[in-house]
Short mmCIF file of C-alpha atoms in Angstrom, two decimals:
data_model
loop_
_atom_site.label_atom_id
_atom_site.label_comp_id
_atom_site.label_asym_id
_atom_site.label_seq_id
_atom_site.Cartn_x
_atom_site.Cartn_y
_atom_site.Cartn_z
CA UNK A 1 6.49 35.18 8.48
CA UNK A 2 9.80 34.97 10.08
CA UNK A 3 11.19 31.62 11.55
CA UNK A 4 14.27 29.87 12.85
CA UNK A 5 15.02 26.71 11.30
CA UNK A 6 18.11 24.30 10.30
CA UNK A 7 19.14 24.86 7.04
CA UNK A 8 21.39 22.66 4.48
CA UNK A 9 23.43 24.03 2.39
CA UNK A 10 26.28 21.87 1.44
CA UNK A 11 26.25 18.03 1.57
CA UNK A 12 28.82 16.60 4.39
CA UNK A 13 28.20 19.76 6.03
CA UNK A 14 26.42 20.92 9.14
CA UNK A 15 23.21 22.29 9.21
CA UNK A 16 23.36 26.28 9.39
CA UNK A 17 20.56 27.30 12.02
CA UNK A 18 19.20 30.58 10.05
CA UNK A 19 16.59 33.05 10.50
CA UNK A 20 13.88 32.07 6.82
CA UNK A 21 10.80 33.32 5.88
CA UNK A 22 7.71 30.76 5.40
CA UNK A 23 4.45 31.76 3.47
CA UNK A 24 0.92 31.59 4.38
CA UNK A 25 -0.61 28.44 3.77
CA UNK A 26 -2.45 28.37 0.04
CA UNK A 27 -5.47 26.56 -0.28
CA UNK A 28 -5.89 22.69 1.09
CA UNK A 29 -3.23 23.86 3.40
CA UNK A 30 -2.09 24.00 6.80
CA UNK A 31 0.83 26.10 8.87
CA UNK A 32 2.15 23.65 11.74
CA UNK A 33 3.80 25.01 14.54
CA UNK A 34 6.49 22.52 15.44
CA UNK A 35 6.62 21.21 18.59
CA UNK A 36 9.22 18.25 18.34
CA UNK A 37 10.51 16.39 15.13
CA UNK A 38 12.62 13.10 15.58
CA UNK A 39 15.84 13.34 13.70
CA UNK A 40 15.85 9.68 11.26
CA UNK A 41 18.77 8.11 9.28
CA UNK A 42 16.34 9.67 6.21
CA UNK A 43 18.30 12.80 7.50
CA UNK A 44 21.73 11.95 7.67
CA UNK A 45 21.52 10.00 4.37
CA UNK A 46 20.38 13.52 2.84
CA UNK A 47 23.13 15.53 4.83
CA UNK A 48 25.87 13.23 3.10
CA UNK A 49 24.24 13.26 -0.38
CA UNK A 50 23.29 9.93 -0.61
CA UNK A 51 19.42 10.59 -0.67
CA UNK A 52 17.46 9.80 -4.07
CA UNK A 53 15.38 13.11 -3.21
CA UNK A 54 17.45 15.67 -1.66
CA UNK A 55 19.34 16.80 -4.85
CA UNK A 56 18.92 21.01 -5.39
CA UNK A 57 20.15 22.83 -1.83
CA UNK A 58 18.99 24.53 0.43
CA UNK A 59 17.33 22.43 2.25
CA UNK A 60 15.18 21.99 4.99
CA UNK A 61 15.39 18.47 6.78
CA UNK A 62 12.69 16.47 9.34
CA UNK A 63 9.94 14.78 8.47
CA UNK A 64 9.05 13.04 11.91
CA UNK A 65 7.22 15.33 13.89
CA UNK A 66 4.00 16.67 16.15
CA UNK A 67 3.19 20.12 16.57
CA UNK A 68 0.09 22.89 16.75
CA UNK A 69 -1.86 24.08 14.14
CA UNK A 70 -1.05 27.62 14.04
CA UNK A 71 -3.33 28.71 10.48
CA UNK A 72 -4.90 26.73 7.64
CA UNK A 73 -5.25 28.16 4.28
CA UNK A 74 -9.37 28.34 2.48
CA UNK A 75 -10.72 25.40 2.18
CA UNK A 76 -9.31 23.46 4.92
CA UNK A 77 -12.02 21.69 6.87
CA UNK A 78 -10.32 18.80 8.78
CA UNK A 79 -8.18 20.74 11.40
CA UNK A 80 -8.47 23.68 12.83
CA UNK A 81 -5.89 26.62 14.70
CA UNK A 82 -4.55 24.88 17.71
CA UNK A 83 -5.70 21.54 17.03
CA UNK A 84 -2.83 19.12 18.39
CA UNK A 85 -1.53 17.33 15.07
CA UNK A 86 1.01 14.56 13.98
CA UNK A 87 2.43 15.43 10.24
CA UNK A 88 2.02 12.33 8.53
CA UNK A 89 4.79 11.56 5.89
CA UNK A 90 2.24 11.69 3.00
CA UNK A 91 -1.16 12.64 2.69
CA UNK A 92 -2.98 10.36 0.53
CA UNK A 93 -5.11 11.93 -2.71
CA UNK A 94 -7.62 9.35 -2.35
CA UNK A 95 -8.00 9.47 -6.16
CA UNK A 96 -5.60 7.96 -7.63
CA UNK A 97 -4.93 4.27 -9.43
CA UNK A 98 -3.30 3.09 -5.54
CA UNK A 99 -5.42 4.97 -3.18
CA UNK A 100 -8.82 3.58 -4.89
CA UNK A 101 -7.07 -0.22 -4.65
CA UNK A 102 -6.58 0.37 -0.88
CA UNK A 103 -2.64 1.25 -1.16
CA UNK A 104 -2.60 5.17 0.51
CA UNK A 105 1.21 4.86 1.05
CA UNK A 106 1.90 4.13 -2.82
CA UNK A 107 -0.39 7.63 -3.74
CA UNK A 108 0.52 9.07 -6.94
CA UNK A 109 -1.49 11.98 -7.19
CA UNK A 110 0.27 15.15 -8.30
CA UNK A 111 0.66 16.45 -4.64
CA UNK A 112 1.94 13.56 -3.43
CA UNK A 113 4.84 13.70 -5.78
CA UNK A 114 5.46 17.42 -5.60
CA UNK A 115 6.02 16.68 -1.76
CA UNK A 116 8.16 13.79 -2.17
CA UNK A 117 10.16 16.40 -4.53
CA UNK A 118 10.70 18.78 -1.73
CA UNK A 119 7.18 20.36 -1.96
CA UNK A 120 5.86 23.66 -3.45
CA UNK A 121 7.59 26.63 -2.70
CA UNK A 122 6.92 28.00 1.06
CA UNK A 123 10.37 28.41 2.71
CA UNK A 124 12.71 31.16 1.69
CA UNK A 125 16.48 31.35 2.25
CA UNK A 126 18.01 35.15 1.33
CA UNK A 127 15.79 35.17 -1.49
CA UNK A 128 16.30 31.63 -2.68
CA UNK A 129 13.78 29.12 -2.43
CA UNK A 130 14.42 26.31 0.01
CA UNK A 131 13.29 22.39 -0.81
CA UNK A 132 11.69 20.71 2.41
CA UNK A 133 12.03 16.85 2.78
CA UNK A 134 9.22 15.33 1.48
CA UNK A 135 7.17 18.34 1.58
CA UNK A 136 7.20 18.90 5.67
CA UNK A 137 11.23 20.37 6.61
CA UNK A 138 10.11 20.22 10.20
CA UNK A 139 13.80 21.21 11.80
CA UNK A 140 12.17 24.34 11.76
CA UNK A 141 9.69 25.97 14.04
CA UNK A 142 7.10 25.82 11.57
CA UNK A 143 6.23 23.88 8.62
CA UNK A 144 3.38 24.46 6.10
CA UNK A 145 2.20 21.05 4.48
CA UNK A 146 -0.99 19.91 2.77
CA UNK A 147 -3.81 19.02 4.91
CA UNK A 148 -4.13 15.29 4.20
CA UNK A 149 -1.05 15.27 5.94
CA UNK A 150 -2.35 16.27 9.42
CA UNK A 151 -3.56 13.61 11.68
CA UNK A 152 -5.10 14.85 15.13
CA UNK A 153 -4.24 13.74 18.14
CA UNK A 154 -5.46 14.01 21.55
CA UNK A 155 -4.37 17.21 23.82
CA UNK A 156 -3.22 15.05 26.62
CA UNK A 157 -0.74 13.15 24.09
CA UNK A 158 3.06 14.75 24.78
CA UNK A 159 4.61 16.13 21.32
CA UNK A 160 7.75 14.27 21.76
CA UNK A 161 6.51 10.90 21.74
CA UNK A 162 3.72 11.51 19.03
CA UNK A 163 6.44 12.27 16.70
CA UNK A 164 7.96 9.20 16.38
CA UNK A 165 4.52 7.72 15.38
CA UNK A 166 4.77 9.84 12.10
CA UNK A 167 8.25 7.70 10.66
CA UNK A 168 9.86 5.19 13.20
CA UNK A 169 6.92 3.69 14.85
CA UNK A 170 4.55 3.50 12.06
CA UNK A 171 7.16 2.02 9.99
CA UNK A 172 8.13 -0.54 12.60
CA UNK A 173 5.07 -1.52 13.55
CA UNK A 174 3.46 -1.41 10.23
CA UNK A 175 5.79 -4.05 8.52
CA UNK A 176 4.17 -6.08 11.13
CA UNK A 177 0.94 -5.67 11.21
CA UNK A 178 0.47 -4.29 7.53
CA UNK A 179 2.60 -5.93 5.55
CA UNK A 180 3.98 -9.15 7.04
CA UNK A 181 0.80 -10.07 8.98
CA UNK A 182 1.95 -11.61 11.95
CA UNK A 183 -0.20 -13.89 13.73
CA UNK A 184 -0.65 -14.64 17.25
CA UNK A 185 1.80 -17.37 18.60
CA UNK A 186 4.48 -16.62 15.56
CA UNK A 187 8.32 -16.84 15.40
CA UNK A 188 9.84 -13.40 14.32
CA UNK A 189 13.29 -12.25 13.96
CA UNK A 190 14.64 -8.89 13.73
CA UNK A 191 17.62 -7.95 12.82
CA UNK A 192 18.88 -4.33 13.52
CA UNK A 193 17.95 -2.98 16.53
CA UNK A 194 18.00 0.83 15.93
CA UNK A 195 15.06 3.05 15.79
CA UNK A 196 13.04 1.45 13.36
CA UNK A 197 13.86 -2.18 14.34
CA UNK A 198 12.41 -1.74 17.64
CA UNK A 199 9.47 -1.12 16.86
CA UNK A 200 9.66 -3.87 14.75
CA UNK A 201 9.72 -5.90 17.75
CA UNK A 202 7.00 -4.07 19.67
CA UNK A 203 4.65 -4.19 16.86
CA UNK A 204 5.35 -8.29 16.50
CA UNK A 205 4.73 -8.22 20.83
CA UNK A 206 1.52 -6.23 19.44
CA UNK A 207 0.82 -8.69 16.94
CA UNK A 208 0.92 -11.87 19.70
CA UNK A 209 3.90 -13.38 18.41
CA UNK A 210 5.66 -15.32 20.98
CA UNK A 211 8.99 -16.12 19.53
CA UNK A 212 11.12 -12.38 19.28
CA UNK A 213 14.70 -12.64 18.20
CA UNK A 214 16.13 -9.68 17.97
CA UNK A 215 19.92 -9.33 16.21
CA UNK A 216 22.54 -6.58 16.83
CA UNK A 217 26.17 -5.94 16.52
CA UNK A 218 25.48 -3.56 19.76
CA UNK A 219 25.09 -5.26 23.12
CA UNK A 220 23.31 -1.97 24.10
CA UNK A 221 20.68 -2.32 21.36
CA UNK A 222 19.84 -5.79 22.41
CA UNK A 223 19.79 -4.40 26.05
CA UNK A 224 16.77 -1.84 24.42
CA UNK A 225 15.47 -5.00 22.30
CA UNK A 226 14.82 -6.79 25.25
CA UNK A 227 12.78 -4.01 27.38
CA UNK A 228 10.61 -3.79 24.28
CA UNK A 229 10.04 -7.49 24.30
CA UNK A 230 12.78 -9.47 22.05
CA UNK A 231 12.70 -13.12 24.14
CA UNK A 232 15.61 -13.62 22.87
CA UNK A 233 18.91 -11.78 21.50
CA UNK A 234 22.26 -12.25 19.67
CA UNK A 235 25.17 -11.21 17.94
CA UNK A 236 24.69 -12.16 14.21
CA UNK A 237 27.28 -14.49 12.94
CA UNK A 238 25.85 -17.44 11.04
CA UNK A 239 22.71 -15.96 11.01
CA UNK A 240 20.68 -18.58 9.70
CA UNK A 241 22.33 -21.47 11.76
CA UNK A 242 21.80 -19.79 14.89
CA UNK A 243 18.52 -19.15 14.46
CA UNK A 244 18.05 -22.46 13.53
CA UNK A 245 19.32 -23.30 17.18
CA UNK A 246 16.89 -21.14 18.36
CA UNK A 247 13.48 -22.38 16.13
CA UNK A 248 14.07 -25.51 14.34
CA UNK A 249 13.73 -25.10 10.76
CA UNK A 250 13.89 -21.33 11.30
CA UNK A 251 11.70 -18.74 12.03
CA UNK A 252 8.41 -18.08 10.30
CA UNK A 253 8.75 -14.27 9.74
CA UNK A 254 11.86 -12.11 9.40
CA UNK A 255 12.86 -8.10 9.17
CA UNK A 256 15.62 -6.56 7.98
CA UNK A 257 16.09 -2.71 9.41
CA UNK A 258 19.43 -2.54 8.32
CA UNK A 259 19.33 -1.73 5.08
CA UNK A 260 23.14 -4.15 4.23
CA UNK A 261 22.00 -6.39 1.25
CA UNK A 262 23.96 -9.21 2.55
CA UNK A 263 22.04 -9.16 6.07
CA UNK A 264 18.86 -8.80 3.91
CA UNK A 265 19.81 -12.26 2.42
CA UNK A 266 20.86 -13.77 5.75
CA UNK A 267 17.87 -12.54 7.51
CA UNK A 268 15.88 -14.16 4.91
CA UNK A 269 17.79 -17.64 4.86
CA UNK A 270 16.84 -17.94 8.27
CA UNK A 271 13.19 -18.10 7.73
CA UNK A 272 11.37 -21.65 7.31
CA UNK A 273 9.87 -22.88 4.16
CA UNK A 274 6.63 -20.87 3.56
CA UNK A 275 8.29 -18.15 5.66
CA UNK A 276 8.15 -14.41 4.77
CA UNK A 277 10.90 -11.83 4.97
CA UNK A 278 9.90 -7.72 4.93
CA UNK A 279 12.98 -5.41 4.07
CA UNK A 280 12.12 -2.41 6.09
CA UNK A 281 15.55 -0.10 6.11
CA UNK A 282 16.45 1.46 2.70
CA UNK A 283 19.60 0.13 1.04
CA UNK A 284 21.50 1.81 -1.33
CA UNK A 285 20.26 2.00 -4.53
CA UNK A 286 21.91 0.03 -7.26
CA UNK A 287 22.84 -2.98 -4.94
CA UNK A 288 21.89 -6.18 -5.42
CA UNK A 289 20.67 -8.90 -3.33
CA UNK A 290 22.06 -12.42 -3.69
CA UNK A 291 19.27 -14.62 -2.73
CA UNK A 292 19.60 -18.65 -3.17
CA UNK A 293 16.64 -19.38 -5.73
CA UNK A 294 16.06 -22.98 -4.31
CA UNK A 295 14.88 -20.83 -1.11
CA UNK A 296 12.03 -19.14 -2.74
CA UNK A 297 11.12 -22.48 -4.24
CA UNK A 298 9.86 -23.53 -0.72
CA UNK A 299 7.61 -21.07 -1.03
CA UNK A 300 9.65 -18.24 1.33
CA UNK A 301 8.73 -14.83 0.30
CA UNK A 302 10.64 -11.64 0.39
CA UNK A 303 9.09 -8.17 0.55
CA UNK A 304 9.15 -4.53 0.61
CA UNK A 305 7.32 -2.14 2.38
CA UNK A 306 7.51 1.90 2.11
CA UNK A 307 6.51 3.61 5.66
CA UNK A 308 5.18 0.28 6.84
CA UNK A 309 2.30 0.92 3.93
CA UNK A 310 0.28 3.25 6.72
CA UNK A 311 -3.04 4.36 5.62
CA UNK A 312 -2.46 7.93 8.08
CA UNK A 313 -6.11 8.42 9.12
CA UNK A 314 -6.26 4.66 10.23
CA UNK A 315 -2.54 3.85 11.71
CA UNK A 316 -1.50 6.96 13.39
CA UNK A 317 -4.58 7.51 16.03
CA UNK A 318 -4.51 3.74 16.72
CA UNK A 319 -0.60 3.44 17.65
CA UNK A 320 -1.63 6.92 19.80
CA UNK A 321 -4.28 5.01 21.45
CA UNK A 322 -1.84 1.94 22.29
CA UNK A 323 0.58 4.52 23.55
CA UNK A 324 -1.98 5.85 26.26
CA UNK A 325 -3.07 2.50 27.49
CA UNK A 326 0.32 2.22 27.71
CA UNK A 327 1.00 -0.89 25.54
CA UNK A 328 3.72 1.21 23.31
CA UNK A 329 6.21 2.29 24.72
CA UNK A 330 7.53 5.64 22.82
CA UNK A 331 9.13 6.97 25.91
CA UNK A 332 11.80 4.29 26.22
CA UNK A 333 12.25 5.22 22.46
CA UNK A 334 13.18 8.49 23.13
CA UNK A 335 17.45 8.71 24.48
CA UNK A 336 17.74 12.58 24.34
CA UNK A 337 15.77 15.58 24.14
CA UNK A 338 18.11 18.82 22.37
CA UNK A 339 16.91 22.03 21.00
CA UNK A 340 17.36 23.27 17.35
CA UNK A 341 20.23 24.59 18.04
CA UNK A 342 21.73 21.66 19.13
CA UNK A 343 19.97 19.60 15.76
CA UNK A 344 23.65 19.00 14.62
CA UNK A 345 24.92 17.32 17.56
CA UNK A 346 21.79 15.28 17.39
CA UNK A 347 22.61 13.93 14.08
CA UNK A 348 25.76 12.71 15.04
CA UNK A 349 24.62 10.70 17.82
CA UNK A 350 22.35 8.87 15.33
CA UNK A 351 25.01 8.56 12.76
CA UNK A 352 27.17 7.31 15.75
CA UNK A 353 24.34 4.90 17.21
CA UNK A 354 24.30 6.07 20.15
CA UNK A 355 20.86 6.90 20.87
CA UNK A 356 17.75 5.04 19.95
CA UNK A 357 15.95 8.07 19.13
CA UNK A 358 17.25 11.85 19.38
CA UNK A 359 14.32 14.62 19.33
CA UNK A 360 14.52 17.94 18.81
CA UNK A 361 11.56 19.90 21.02
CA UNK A 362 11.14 23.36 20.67
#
């Protein structure tokens, strides 16, 4: 079948919107008709060749999206043609080492890492085969992807929104409530206020915290931090010390959504003894993080988290649900709406931070 989608084929480039040809869905799979896909700093680290994955070109970017079942290949049983569906950025095996020790975002069964590869070979450029990021390519008006990687959603629930629960949001929220823990009444600090990093902050407003610093270079972004329910803001500095003039002793959980080593560090000197720091943006790879040792001998801890550690099946319906009772907000999320056409000038206004999230609907 014929489609439209954004293709790359040369790093520091813009996308080339092309006419490709996508296969039927084999078995275990499904073919998604797009309906909007979030464009992420995943995708403009892969446009200027700085992503670990996105290696061989042509490629087909997005990752964050919602869309329609359109056909599922034998054997599917979970979803069905014209189900409403959020494509999940992996689709646990449920048989491996991690997904039996209750770790579904750590999966290492064999289609698991073919997707994080670029997937199996669906999408065809002039007669060359075309890699899709981590298995989905969904700056495209279809994508076919395995069917553990299809979440339903509710037919009320608008596209646009849903598909920031599939990166963004979950990730946000997720190195709140999964991985750091917060409990009700905590101190939090966030610092970045991008995408990602606000919904850091809603998911610690989720979690009951009621200290919510939130730390930007961009007076805008701590405008947006504080409509999603930072108490307080500021312009990092001396991190540590003014957060110290904020919660004596520091705070007692802090996220990094930067991905800069050295805020990584600051973020985490600013925590109290016992206190726990989560790196949720991606630095690059090879840098190190300078991290006093006599702080992790009062007991601070840092961590890690990949995609907030989501279990699909369980996250994704349940930040839907807080979206339609209307205690997350993915609309204020969303600063522009473009078409695929216009998937380039998207890009740059992430690259340029100008938006909190761009979304291309088709």
């Amino acid at each position: 079948m014929l489609m439209r989608a954004a293709v790359l084929t040369a790093f520091h480039e813009p996308m080339e919107i092309r006419e490709v040809e996508i296969a039927d869905p084999a078995p275990g799979e499904v073919r998604v008709r797009i309906r909007a896909s979030g464009v992420c700093g995943s995708d403009l680290k892969a446009i200027d060749g700085k992503s670990p994955v996105v290696t061989r070109l042509p490629y087909i970017l997005g990752h964050e999206s919602a869309g329609v079942v359109e056909s599922t290949g034998p054997g599917v049983t979970g979803v069905a043609p014209g189900d409403h569906v959020i494509i999940a950025m992996n689709g646990p095996c449920g048989a491996c080492r991690n997904c039996g020790a209750g770790r579904p975002h750590l999966c290492s069964g064999p289609a698991r890492m073919t997707a994080v590869m670029g997937g199996a070979p669906r999408v065809t450029v002039d007669g060359e085969q075309a890699r899709r990021f981590i298995g989905i390519g969904s700056f495209a008006e279809y994508a076919v992807v395995s069917e553990a990687m299809c979440v339903r959603i509710d037919r009320d629930a608008p596209f646009d929104a849903m598909s920031l629960l599939a990166c963004g949001v979950v990730t946000g929220v997720g190195a709140v409530l999964n991985v750091a823990r917060v409990p009700p009444g905590a101190s939090v600090l966030v610092v970045g206020c991008g995408g990602v990093g606000l919904n850091v902050v809603q998911g610690a407003v989720l979690a009951g915290a009621t200290t919510i610093i939130a730390a930007d270079v961009a007076e805008a972004k701590l405008k947006l931090a504080e409509r999603f329910g930072a108490t307080r803001t500021l312009v990092p500095d001396d991190l540590p010390h003014q957060v110290a003039e904020v919660v004596a002793g520091g705070v007692e959980y802090a996220f990094d959504a930067t991905g800069v080593p050295g805020v990584l560090a600051a973020a985490f000197a600013a925590t109290a003894p016992g206190g726990t720091t989560v790196m949720v943006g991606s630095p690059p790879a090879g840098r190190p993080v300078e991290i006093d040792p006599a702080l992790l001998f009062s007991s601070r801890r840092l961590a890690g988290t990949q995609g907030g550690d989501a279990a699909p099946r369980r996250d994704l319906p349940m930040l839907a649900a807080q979206y339609l009772r209307g205690r997350l907000d993915l609309d204020g999320l969303i600063t522009e709406r473009l078409p695929l056409e216009q998937v380039n000038e998207a890009v740059e206004h992430v690259r340029q931070g100008s938006v909190a999230r761009a979304v291309i609907v088709f």
